[in-house]
Coordinates of C-alpha atoms in Angstrom, one line a residue:
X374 CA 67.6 134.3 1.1
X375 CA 70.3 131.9 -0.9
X376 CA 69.7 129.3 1.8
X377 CA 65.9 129.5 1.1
X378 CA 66.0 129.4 -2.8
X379 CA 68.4 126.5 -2.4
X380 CA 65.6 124.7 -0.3
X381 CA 62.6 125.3 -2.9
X382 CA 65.1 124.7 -5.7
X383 CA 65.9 121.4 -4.3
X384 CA 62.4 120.8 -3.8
X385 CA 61.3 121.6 -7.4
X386 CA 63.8 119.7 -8.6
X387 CA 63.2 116.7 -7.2
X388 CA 59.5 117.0 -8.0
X389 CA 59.5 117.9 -11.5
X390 CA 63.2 117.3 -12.5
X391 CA 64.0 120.6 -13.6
X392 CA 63.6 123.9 -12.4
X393 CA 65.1 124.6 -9.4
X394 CA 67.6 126.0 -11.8
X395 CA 65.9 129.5 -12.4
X396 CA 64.5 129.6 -8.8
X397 CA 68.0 129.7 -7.6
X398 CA 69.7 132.0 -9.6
X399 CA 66.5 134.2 -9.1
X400 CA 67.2 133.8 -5.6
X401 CA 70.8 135.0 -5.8
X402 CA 70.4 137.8 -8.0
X403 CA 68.5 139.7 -5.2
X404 CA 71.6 139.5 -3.5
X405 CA 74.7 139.3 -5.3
X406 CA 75.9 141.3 -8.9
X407 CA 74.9 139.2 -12.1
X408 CA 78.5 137.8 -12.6
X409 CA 78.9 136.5 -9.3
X410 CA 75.3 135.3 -8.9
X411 CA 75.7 133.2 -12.5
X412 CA 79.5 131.6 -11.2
X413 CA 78.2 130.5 -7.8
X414 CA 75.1 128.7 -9.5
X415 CA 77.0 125.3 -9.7
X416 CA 78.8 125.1 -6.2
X417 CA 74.9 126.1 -4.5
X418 CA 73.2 123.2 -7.0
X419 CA 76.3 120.8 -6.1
X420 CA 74.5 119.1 -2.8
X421 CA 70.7 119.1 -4.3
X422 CA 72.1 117.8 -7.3
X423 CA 74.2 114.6 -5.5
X424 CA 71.2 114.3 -3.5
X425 CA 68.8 113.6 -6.5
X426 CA 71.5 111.0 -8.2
X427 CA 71.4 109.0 -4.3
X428 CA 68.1 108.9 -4.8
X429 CA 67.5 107.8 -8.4
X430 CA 70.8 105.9 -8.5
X431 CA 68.8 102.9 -10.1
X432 CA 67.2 105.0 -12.6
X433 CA 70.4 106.7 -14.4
X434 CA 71.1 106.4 -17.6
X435 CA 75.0 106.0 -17.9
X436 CA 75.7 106.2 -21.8
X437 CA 73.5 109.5 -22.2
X438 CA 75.2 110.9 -19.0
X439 CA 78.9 109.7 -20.6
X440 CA 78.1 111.0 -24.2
X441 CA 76.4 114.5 -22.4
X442 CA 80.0 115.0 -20.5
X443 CA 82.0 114.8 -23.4
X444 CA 80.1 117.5 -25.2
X445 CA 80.7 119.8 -22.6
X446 CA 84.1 119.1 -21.9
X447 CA 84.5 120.8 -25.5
X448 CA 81.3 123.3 -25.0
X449 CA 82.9 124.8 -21.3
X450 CA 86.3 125.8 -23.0
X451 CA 84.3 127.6 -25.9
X452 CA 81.5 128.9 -23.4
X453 CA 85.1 130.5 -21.1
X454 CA 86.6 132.2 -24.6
X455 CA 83.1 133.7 -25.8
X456 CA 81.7 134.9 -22.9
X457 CA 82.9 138.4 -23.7
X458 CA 82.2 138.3 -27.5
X459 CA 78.5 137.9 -28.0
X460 CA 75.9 139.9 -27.9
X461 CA 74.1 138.8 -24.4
X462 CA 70.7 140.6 -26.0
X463 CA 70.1 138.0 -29.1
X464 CA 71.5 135.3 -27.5
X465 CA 68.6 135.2 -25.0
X466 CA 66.2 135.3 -27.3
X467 CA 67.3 132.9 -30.0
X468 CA 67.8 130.6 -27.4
X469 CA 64.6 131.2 -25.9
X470 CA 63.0 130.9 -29.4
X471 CA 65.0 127.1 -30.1
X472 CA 63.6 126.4 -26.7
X473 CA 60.3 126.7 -27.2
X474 CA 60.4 125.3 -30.8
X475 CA 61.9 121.8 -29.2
X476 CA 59.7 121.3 -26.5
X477 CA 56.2 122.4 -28.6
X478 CA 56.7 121.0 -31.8
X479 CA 54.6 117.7 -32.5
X480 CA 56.9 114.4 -31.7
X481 CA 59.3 113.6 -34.9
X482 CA 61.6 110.7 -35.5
X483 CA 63.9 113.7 -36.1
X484 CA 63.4 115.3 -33.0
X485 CA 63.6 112.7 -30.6
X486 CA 67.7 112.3 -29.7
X487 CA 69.3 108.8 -29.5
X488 CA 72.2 108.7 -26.6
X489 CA 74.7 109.3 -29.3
X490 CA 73.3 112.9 -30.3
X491 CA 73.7 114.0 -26.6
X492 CA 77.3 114.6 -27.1
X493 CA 76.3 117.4 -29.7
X494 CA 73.5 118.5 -27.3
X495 CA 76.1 118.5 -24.3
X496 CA 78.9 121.0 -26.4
X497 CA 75.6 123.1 -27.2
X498 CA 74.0 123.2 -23.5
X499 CA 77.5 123.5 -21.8
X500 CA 78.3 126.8 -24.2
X501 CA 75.6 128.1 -23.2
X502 CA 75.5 127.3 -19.7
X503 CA 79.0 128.8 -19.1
X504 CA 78.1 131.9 -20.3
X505 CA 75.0 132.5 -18.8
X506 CA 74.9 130.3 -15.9
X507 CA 72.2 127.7 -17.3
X508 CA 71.8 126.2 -20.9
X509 CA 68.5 125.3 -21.5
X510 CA 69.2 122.9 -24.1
X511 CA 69.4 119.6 -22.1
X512 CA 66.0 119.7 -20.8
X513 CA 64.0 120.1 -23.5
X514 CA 66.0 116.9 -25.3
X515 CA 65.6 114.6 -22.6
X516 CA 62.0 115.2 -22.1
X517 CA 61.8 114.0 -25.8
X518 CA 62.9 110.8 -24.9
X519 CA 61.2 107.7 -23.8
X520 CA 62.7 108.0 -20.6
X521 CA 60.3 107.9 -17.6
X522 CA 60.5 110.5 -14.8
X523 CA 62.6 109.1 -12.1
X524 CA 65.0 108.3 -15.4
X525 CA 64.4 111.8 -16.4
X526 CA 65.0 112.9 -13.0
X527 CA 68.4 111.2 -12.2
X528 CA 69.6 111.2 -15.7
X529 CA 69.2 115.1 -15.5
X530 CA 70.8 115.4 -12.3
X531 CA 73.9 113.4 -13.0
X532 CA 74.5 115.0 -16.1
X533 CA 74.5 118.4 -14.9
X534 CA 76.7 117.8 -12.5
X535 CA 79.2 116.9 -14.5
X536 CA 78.9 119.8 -16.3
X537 CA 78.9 122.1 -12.9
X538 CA 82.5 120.6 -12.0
X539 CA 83.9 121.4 -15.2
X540 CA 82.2 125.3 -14.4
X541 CA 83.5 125.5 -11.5
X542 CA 87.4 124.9 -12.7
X543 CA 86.5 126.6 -15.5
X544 CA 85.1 130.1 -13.7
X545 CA 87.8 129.6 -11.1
X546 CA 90.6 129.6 -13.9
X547 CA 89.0 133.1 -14.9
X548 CA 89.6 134.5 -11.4
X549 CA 86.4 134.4 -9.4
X550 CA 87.3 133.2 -5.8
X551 CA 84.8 130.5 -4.4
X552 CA 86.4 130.6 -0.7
X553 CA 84.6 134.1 -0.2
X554 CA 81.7 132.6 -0.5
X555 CA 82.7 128.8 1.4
X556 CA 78.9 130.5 4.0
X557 CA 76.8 130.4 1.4
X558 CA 77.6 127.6 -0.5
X559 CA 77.5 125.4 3.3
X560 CA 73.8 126.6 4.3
X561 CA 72.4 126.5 0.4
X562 CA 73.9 123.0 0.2
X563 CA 72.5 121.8 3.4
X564 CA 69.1 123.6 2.7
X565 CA 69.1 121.9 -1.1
X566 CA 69.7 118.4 0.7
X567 CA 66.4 118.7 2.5
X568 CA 64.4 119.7 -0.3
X569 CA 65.2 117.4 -2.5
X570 CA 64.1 114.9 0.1
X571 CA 61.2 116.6 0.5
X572 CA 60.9 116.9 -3.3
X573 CA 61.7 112.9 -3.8
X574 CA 58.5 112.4 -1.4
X575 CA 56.0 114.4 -3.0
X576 CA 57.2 113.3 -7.0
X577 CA 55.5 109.6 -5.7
X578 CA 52.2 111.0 -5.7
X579 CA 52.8 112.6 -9.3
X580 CA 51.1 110.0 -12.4
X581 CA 53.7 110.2 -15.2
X582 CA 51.1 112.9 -17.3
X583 CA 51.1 115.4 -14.8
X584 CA 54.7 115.4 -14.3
X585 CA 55.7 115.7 -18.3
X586 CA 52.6 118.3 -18.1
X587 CA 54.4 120.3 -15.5
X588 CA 58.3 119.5 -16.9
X589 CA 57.1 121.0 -19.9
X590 CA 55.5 124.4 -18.5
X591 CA 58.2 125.1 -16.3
X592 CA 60.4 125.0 -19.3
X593 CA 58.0 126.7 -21.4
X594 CA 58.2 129.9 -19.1
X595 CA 61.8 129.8 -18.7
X596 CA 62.1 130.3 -22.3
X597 CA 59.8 133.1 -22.1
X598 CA 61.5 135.0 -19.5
X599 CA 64.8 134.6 -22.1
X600 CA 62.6 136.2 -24.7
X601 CA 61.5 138.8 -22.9
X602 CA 64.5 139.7 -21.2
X603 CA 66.6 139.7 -24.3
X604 CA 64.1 142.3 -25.7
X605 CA 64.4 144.5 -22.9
X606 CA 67.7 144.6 -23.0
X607 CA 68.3 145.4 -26.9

């Protein structure tokens, strides 16, 4: 079951640029508590995620991916000494809500992030990301950019892999135990390698519309499911 969501994670992923995210954590929630699912997100993305940067090596972006890391090397030290001290409930749904505002609302000057603000957007996504296991806030920035999709694509990739290695240190230092899992993490990585290959294929037959149409519904319903599950919750 992990193997498999790390295949159409990889898949999605390489398709649409985003994603695969959700799909795997989905995927590892029918199998393992929330805690663990959410600290073994960033060693099962590792492979798919180095896969997608080989590809679209040509295409990264190297000052937003540099400004990005050093926001979370801030944003992973506050996301490890909150992540006890918030209420789980409101959080969801604000950051569903701020979500959907930044990926609706019509195009502004004001709205569209320059590579300097991505070290802000980097402390903000990283927070977030350490305490529930994906941020949110990354996606919905870069696809406000005039970057085009295999930019989007690789940009978003190497980014978040920075901000997995500083997860994984940073879960690890709190106690959770990745050799347990060394099984997992081999098969998922090996599965994510092949569907991002498969992924890479397919996203050449996507025209640029279809692929910020698709970028920007996948996004839209992850935000959703925050809202809703927040609600449920409280």
């Amino acid at each position: 079951i992990i193997a498999f969501g790390g295949l159409v994670a990889g898949f999605v992923n390489s398709a649409f640029a985003t994603g695969g995210i959700y799909i795997q954590l989905a995927a590892s929630l029918l199998v393992f508590s929330p805690t663990t699912a959410i600290a073994l997100l960033a060693p099962l993305s590792f492979t798919s995620l180095i896969s997608r940067i080989f590809l679209f090596w040509s295409d990264l972006q190297w000052l937003l991916i540099k400004n990005f890391f050093l926001g979370c090397c801030i944003g992973v030290i506050i996301g490890a000494l909150v992540f006890s001290r918030l209420s789980d409930e409101l959080l969801l749904i604000l950051l569903g809500i701020l979500i959907l505002f930044i990926i609706w609302f019509p195009s502004s000057p004001v709205l569209t992030p320059k590579a300097n603000h991505f070290t802000f957007i980097g402390i903000i996504h990283s927070i977030l990301g350490t305490m529930f296991g994906v941020g949110g806030v990354l996606q919905p920035f870069i696809f406000r950019t005039s970057l085009f999709k295999g930019q989007i694509t690789g940009t978003l990739a190497a980014a978040l892999l920075s901000l997995d290695v500083l997860k994984i240190f940073s879960y690890y230092s709190l106690g959770f135990n990745y050799f347990d899992y060394w099984p997992h993490i081999l098969t998922t990585s090996a599965a994510g390698i092949f569907g991002s290959l498969l992924g890479k294929r397919f996203s050449l037959r996507i025209s640029e519309s279809l692929f910020r149409k698709v970028f920007k519904y996948l996004i839209t319903i992850f935000s959703l499911q925050l809202i809703i599950g927040g609600v449920l919750q409280f």
